[in-house]
XYZ file of C-alpha atoms in Angstrom:
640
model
C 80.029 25.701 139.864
C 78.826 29.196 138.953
C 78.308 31.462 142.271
C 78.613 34.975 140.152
C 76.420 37.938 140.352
C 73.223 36.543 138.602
C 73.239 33.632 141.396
C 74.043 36.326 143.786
C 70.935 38.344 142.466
C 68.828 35.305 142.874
C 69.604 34.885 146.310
C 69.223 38.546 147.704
C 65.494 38.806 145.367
C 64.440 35.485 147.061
C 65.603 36.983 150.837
C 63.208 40.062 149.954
C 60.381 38.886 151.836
C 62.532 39.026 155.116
C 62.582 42.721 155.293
C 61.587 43.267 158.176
C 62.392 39.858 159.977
C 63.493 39.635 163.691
C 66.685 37.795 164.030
C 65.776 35.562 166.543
C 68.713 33.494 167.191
C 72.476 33.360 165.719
C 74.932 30.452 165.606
C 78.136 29.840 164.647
C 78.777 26.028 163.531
C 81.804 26.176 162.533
C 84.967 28.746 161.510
C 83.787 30.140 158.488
C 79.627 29.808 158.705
C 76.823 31.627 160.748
C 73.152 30.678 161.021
C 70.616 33.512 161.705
C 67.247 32.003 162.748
C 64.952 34.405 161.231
C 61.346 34.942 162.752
C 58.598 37.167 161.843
C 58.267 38.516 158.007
C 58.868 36.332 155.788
C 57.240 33.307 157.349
C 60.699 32.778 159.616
C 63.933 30.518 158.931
C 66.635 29.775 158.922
C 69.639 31.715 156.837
C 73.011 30.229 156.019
C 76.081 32.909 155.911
C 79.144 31.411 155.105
C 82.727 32.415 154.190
C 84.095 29.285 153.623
C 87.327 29.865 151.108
C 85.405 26.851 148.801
C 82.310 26.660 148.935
C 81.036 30.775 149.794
C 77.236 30.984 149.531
C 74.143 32.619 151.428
C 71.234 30.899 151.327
C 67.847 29.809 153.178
C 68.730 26.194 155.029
C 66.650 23.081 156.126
C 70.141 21.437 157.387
C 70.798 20.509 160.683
C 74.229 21.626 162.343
C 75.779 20.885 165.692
C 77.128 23.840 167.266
C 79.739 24.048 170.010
C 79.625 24.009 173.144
C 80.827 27.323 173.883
C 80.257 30.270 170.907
C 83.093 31.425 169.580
C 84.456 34.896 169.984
C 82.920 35.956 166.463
C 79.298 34.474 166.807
C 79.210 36.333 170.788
C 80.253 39.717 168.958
C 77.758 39.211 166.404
C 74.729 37.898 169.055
C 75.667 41.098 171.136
C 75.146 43.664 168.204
C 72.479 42.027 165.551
C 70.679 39.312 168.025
C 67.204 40.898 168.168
C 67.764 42.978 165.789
C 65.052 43.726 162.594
C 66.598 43.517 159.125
C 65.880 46.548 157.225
C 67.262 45.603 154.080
C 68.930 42.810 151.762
C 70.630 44.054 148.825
C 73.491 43.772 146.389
C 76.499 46.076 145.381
C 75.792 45.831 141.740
C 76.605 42.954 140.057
C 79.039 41.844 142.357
C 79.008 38.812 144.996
C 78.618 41.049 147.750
C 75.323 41.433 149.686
C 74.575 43.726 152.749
C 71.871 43.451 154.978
C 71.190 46.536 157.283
C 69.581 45.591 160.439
C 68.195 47.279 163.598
C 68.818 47.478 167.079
C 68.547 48.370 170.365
C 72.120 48.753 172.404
C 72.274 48.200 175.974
C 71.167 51.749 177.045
C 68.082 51.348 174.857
C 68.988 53.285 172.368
C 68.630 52.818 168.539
C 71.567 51.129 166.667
C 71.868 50.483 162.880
C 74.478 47.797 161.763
C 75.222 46.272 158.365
C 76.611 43.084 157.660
C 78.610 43.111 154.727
C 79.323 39.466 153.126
C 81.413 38.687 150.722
C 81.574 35.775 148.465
C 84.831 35.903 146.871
C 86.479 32.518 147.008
C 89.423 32.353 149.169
C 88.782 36.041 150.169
C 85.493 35.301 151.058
C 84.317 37.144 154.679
C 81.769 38.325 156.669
C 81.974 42.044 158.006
C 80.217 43.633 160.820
C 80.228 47.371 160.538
C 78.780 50.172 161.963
C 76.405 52.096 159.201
C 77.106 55.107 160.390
C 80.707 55.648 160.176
C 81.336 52.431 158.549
C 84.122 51.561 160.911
C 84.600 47.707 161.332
C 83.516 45.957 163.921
C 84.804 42.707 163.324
C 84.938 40.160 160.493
C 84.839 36.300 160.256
C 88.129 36.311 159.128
C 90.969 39.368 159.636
C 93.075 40.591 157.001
C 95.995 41.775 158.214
C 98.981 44.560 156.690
C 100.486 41.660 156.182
C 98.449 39.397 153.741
C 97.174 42.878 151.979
C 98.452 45.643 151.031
C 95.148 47.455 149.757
C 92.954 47.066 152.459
C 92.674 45.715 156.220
C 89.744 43.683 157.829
C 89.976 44.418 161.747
C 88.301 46.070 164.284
C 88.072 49.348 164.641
C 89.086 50.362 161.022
C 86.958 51.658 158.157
C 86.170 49.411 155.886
C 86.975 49.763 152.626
C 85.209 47.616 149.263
C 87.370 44.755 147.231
C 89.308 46.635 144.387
C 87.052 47.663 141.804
C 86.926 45.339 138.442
C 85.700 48.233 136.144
C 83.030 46.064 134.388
C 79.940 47.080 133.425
C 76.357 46.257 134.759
C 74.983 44.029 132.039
C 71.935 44.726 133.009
C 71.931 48.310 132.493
C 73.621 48.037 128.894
C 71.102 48.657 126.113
C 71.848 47.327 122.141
C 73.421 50.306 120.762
C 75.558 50.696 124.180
C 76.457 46.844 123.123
C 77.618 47.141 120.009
C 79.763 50.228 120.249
C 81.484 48.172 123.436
C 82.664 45.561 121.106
C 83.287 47.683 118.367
C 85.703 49.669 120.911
C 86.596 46.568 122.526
C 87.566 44.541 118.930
C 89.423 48.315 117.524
C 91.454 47.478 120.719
C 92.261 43.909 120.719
C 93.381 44.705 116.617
C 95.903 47.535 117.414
C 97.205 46.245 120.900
C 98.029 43.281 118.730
C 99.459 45.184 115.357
C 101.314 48.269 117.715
C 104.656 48.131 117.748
C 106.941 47.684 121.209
C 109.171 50.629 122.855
C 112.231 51.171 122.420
C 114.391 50.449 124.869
C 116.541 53.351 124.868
C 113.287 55.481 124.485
C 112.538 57.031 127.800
C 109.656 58.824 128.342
C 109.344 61.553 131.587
C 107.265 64.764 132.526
C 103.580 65.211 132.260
C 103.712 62.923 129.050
C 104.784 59.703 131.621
C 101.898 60.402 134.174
C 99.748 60.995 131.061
C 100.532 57.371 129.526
C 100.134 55.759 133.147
C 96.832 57.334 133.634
C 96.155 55.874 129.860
C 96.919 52.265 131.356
C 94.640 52.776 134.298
C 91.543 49.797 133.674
C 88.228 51.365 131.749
C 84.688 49.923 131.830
C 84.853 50.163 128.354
C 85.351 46.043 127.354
C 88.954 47.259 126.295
C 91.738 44.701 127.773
C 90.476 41.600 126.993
C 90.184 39.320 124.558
C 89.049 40.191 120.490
C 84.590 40.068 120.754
C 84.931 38.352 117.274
C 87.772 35.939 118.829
C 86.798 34.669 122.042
C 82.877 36.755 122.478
C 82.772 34.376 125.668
C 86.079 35.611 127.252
C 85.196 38.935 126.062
C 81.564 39.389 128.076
C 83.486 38.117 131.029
C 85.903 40.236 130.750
C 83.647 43.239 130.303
C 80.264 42.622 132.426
C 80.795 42.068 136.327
C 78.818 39.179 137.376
C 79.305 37.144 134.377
C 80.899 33.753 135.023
C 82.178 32.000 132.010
C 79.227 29.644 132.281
C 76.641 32.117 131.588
C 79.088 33.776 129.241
C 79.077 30.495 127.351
C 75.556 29.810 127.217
C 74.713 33.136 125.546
C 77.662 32.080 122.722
C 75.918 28.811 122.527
C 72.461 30.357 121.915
C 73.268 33.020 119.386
C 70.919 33.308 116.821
C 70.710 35.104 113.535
C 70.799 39.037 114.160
C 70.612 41.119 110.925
C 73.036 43.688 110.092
C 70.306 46.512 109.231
C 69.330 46.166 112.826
C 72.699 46.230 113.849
C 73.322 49.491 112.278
C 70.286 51.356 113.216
C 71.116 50.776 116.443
C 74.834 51.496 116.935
C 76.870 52.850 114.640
C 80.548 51.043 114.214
C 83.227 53.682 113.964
C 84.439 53.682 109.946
C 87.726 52.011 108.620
C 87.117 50.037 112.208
C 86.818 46.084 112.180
C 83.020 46.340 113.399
C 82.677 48.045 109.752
C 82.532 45.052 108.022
C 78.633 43.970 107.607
C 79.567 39.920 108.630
C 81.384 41.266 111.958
C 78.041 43.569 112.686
C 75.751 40.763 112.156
C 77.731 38.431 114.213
C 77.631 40.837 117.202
C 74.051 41.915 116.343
C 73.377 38.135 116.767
C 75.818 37.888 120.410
C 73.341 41.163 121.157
C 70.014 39.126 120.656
C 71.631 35.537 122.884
C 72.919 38.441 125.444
C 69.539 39.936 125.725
C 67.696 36.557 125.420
C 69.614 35.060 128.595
C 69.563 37.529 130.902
C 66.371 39.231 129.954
C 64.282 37.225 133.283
C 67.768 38.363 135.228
C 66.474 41.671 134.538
C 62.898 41.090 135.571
C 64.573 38.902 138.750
C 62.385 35.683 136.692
C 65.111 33.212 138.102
C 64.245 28.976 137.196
C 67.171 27.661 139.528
C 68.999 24.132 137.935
C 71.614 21.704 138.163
C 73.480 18.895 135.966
C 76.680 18.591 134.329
C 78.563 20.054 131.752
C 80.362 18.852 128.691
C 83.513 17.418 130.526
C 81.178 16.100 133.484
C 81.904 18.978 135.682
C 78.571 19.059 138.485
C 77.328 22.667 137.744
C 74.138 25.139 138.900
C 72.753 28.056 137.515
C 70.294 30.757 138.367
C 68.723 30.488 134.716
C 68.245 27.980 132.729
C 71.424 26.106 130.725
C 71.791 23.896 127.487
C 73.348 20.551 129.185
C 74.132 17.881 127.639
C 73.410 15.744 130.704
C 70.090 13.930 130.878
C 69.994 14.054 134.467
C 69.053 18.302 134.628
C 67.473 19.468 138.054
C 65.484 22.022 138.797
C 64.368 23.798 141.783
C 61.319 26.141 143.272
C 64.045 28.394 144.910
C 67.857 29.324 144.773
C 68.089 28.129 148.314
C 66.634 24.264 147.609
C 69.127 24.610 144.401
C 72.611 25.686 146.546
C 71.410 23.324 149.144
C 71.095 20.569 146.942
C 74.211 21.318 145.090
C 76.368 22.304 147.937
C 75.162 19.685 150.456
C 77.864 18.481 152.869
C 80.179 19.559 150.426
C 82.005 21.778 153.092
C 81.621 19.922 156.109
C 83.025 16.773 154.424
C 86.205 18.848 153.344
C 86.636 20.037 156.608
C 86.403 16.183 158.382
C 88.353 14.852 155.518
C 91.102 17.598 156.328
C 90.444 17.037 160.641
C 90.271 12.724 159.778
C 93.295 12.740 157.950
C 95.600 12.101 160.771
C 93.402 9.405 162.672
C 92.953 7.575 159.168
C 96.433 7.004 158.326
C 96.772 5.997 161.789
C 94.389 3.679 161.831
C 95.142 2.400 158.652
C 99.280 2.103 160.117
C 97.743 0.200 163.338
C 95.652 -1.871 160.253
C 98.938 -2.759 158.299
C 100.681 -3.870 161.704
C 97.868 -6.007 162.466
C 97.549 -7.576 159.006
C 101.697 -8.404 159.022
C 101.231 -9.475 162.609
C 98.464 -12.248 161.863
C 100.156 -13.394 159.080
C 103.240 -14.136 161.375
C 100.788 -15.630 163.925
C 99.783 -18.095 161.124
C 103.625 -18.797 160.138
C 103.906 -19.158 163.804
C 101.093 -21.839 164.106
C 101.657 -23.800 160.970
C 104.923 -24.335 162.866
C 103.557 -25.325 165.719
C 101.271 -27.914 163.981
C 104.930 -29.974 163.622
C 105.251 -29.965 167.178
C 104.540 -33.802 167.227
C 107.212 -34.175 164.611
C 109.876 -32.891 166.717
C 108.958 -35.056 169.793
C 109.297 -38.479 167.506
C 112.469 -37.081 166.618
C 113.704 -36.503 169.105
C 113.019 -39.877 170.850
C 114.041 -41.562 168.076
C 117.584 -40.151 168.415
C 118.006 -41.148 171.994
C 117.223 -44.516 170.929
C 119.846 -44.654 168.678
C 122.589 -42.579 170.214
C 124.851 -45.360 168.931
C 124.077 -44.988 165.409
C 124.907 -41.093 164.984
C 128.435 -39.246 165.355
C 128.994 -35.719 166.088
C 129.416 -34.066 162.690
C 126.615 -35.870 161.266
C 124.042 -33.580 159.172
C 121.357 -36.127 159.382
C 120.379 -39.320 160.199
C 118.382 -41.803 158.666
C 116.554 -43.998 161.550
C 113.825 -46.994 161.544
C 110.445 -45.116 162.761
C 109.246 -47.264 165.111
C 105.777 -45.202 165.388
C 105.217 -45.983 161.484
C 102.960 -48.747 161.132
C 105.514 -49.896 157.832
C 108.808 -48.658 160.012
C 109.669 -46.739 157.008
C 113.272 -44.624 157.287
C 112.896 -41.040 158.333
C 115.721 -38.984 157.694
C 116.584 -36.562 160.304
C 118.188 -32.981 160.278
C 121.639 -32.491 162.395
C 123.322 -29.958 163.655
C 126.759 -31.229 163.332
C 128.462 -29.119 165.558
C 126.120 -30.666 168.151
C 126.397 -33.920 170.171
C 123.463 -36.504 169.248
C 122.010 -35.908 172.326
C 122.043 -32.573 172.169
C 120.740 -32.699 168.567
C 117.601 -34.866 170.233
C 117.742 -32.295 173.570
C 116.800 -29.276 170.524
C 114.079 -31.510 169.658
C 112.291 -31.483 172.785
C 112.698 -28.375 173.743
C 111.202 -27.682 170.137
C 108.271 -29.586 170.977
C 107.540 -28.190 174.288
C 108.269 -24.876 172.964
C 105.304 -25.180 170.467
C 103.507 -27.359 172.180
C 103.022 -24.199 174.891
C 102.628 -21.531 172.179
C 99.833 -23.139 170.343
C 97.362 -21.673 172.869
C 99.034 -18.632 173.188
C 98.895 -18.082 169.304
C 95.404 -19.098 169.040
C 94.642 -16.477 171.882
C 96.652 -13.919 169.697
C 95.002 -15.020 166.241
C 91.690 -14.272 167.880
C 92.788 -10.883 169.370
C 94.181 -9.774 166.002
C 91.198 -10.443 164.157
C 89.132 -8.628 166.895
C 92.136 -5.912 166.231
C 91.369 -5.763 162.496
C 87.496 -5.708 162.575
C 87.537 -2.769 165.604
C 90.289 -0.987 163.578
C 88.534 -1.739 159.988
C 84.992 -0.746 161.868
C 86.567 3.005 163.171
C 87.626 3.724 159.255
C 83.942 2.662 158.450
C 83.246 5.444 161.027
C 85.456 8.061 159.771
C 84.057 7.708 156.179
C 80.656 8.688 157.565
C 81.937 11.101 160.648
C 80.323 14.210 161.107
C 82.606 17.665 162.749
C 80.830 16.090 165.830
C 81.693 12.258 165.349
C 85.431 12.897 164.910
C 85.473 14.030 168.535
C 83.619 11.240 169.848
C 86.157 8.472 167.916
C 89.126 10.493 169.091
C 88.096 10.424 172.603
C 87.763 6.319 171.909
C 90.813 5.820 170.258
C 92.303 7.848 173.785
C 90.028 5.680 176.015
C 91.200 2.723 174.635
C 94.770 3.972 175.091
C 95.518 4.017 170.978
C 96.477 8.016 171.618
C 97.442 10.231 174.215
C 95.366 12.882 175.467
C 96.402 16.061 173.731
C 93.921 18.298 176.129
C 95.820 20.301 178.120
C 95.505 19.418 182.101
C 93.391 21.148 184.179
C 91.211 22.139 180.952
C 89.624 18.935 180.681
C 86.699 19.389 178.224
C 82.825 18.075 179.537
C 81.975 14.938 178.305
C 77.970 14.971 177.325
C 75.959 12.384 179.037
C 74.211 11.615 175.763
C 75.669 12.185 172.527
C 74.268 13.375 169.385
C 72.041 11.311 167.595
C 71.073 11.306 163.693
C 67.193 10.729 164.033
C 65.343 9.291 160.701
C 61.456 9.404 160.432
C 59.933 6.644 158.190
C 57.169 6.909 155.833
C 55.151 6.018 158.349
C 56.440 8.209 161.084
C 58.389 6.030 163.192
C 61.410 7.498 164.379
C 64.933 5.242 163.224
C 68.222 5.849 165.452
C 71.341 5.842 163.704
C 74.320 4.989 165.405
C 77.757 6.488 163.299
C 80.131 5.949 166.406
C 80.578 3.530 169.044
C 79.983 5.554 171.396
C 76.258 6.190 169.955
C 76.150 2.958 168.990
C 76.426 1.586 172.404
C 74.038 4.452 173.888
C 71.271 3.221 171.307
C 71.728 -0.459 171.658
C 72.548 -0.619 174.894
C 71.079 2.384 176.963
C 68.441 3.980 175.201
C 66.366 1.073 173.257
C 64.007 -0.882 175.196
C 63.631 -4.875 175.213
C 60.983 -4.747 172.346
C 62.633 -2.505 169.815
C 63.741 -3.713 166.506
C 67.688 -3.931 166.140
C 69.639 -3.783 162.664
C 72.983 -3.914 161.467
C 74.654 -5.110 158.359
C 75.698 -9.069 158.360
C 79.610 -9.292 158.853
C 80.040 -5.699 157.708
C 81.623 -3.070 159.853
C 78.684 -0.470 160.028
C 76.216 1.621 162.159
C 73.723 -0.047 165.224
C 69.947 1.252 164.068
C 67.250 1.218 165.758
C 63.392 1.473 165.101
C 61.813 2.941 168.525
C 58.319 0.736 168.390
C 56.731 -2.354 168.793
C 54.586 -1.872 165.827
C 55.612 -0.968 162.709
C 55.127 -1.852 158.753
C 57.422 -3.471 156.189
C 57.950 0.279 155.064
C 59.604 1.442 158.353
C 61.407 -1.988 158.068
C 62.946 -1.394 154.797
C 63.746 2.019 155.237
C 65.875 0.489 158.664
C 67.279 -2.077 156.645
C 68.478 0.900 153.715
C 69.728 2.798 157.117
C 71.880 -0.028 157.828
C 73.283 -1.109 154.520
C 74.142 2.897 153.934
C 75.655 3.576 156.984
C 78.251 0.674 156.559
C 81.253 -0.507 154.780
C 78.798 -1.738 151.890
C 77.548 2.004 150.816
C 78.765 1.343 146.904
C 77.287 -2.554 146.830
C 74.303 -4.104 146.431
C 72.488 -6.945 147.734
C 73.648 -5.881 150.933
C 72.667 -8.557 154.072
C 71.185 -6.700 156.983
C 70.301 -8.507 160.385
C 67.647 -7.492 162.407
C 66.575 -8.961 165.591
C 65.035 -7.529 168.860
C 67.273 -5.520 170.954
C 66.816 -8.210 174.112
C 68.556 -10.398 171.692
C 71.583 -8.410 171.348
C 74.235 -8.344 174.020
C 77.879 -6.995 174.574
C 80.372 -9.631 175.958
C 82.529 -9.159 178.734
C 85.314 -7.211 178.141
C 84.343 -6.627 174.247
C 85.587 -3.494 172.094
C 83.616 -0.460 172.242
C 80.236 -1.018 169.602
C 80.631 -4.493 169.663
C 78.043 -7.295 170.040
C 76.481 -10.175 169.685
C 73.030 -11.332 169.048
C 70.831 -14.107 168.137
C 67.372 -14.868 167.055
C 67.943 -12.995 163.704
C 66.548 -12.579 160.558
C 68.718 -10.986 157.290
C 67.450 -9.095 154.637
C 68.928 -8.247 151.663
C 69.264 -4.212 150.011
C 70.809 -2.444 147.332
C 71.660 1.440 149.542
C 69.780 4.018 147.476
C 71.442 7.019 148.226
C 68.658 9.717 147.157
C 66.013 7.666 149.297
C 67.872 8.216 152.189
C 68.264 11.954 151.351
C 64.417 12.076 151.123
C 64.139 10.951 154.680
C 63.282 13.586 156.808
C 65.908 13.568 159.789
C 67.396 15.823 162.948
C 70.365 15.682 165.529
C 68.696 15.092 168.891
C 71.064 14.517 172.012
């Protein structure tokens, strides 16, 4: 991953043509992201801000997001001061990862109101900051910094807002060859005596004018100085002195250095004599670094961006604003920044955040999972047992029938079976501090003692296994939850009494009628319900399908109800169900997967049943391997 200033650069060129954009609409979908629906200039749509401490980006967004039910504080602050409002215009602080947009409003006396949003893509300092453009004074911010988790500056209302400490790099794109050279000649003179100088000594103590001179020395310098030797490390060394360079891009213009000559070198900086950068092999090597610098960001320049993806050397996923030497055959690449972040990014961010709000119900569920397991294999202990039942009756009979032949103290006793067709011996365990009629007394009540349990532990086998597949089908679930979906099983798992109701009483949240619904279209335009809960998947199967629809599922697999809504269809729409099915299920990774499909009026919930169960008849299973870029291609929404 490589979000630095030439990404950053990318993004706020593409956003150009929205100068002068209404924003029509602004949501807030979760804690650290807001979505502007733009309209107007541009051709209108819709614009992803987010903060998120991981995965910080801006770009232009074809996903679909469920927002909450009631805005949160942020998103009403920002609809009250920017909703309406024209953007006047998108730009960047130099090469850094922050971008402003100034935009245009009306307050509620009429009168005009200039704004600027101010985000910030800095990993886990990553924010978004309303201010007034005026004064400057903060508004509010996505997230506040507080005295206490900074020292240097504050993000809260009603403060002036004050940039990230500066870097002191230099703009690479304002740096010409001469200006090049003489920065690593500087920077490698530097390196050489910071390593050769010789420490302080101790007792030396240094005060006056002469001390505040020295710390004034040590104050940072856009000058390269600092970092590592050019001729060492000339990748650590551009990063170190050029804001916006990430070590990826730094790396690419090491890997494509080419052969500079040292007469060009030296008519176009001169390296300071007796210096390192004297030497004609050290000038040629950064006259070459020059040429691979200028070569690679050269279109940055002329904001020529060709947006890709792939991997690096140690597999690592990775996107760039320019083109990269990979070594990975499988290189993307992309009309736009936006399509490229989008792609790359996907539900990168919400799947942290369910992972991180799942984590509780999963290794609850997988607890109740491990109960149920132990419990059925003591049910099955339990019922082999039982199976002996007739056993213990014959021996107990044959006891009483020969009370004569046994003594108290006896450990066993070896009888004449008389139900044996040969009236073989069967030896017989004693108790020998019982009686022989008690002995054959322990023996009956044995008998009717299993004798009663065997339907009782039949009963309980079947309810464990029902256990296991519910509990097994709510991980399947999970895996594929959405923010939205995690709500929906938690209010199941309280419905069904597995947790306590943690909402507070008298604030009882409303429960939608309908819930959510991921809506595929097919190649041939059919619209495919997908079911990732039980709740939806007993509102598709069972409230909003009608008799004629085609129902799917995967064969013996906990996964997701879908459902094509027509009577006609082709073996395309069909497929694509089936692909539906076998991806939204326990079988994502396999292949051959078995999917059932039958007609909805064949599929029925019995009496009493779990929540998303069924049964159905009249079916017919086909068999798919999950392709998981096919269902990517499929266009979808959330309709509720």
């Amino acid at each position: 991953m490589a979000l630095d200033g030439i990404v950053t650069r990318a993004i706020v060129h593409e956003l150009q043509p929205f100068i002068g954009a209404r924003i029509g609409k602004i949501y807030q979908p979760s804690t650290h992201d807001l979505i502007f629906i733009l309209r107007g200039s541009g051709g209108g749509g819709k614009l992803l801000l987010s903060a998120n401490p991981t995965y910080p980006r801006v770009h232009l967004t074809d996903r679909n997001s469920i927002n909450p039910p009631e805005a949160p504080m942020f998103c009403m602050l920002m609809r009250k001061h920017c909703e309406g409002g024209t953007i006047e215009s998108i730009s960047q602080v130099g090469m850094e990862r922050i971008i402003h947009i100034q935009v245009r409003t009306r307050d509620e006396l009429g009168d005009v109101s200039a704004k600027k949003i101010i985000i910030e893509l800095m990993g886990r300092h990553s924010n978004i900051i309303l201010t007034e453009l005026a004064t400057g004074i903060i508004i509010d911010g996505i997230h506040h910094v507080t005295p206490t988790i900074s020292s240097y500056r504050n993000v809260m209302p009603g403060i002036a807002y004050i940039e990230p400490p500066q870097q002191h790099k230099l703009n690479p794109l304002d740096i010409s060859r001469g200006g090049f050279l003489s920065l690593a000649a500087a920077a490698e003179e530097a390196a050489l005596l910071a390593d050769s100088g010789e420490e302080q000594e101790p007792e030396e103590i240094i005060e006056g004018e002469l001390a505040g001179l020295l710390k004034s020395l040590e104050e940072p310098k856009a000058d390269g100085s600092g970092g590592p030797a050019p001729s060492a490390d000339p990748a650590g060394w551009m990063v170190h002195a050029f804001s916006g360079m990430s070590p990826l891009i730094a790396g690419e213009i090491v890997r494509q250095r080419g052969g500079g000559s040292a007469s060009e070198a030296g008519s176009t900086g001169e390296a300071p004599a007796g210096s390192p950068a004297a030497d004609d092999q050290w000038t040629e090597e950064m006259a070459s670094l020059w040429q691979a610098f200028d070569t690679v960001l050269g279109p940055v320049r002329e904001c020529r961006f060709s947006p890709m993806s792939g991997a690096n050397a140690k597999g690592k996923p990775v996107f760039s604003a320019i083109p990269l030497t990979l070594p990975d055959d499988h290189v993307k690449h992309y009309s736009s920044i936006s399509s490229c972040l989008e792609d790359y990014y996907g539900d990168k961010a919400e799947r942290d955040t369910v992972k991180q709000r799942v984590s509780d119900l999963i290794r609850f569920l997988s607890n109740e999972r491990s109960k149920n397991v132990k419990k059925l294999a003591n049910l099955q202990k339990d019922l082999d047992e039982a199976q002996d039942a007739d056993q213990f009756r014959i021996w107990g009979e044959l006891l009483f029938a020969s009370l004569h032949a046994v003594s108290k103290g006896d450990k066993q006793a070896k009888l004449v079976n008389y139900y044996d067709e040969d009236q073989a011996e069967i030896t017989i365990p004693l108790d020998p501090l019982l009686s022989p009629s008690d002995n054959a007394q322990r023996y009956f009540k044995k008998y009717n003692k299993y004798k009663n349990s065997l339907l009782v532990i039949n009963e309980q086998l079947l309810k464990t296994h029902e256990e296991i597949a519910y509990i097994e089908t709510l991980l399947q679930q999970l895996a594929h939850a959405s923010l939205n979906d995690i709500e929906e099983i938690r209010d199941e798992l309280v419905s069904q009494g597995y947790l306590r109701d943690r909402s507070k009483k008298g604030k009882k949240k409303k429960k939608a009628t309908r819930p959510t619904l991921q809506v595929f279209t097919s190649s041939e335009g059919i619209d495919i319900y997908v079911g990732k809960n039980n709740l939806q998947n007993e509102y598709v199967t069972n409230r909003l399908a009608s008799a004629n629809d085609t129902w799917l599922h995967t064969k013996d697999i906990p996964g997701s109800h879908v459902v094509i809504r027509s009577e006609t269809f082709g073996d395309a729409t069909l497929e694509e169900a089936a692909q539906l099915a076998a991806y939204f299920s326990q079988a994502k990774q396999s292949s051959s997967v078995p999917v059932d499909c039958t007609l909805i009026r064949h599929v029925r919930k019995p009496s009493g049943a779990k929540p998303g169960f069924v049964i159905y008849d009249h079916q017919k299973t086909l068999f798919v391997t999950p392709d998981e870029e096919r269902i990517k291609n499929l266009p979808n929404t959330l309709k509720s």
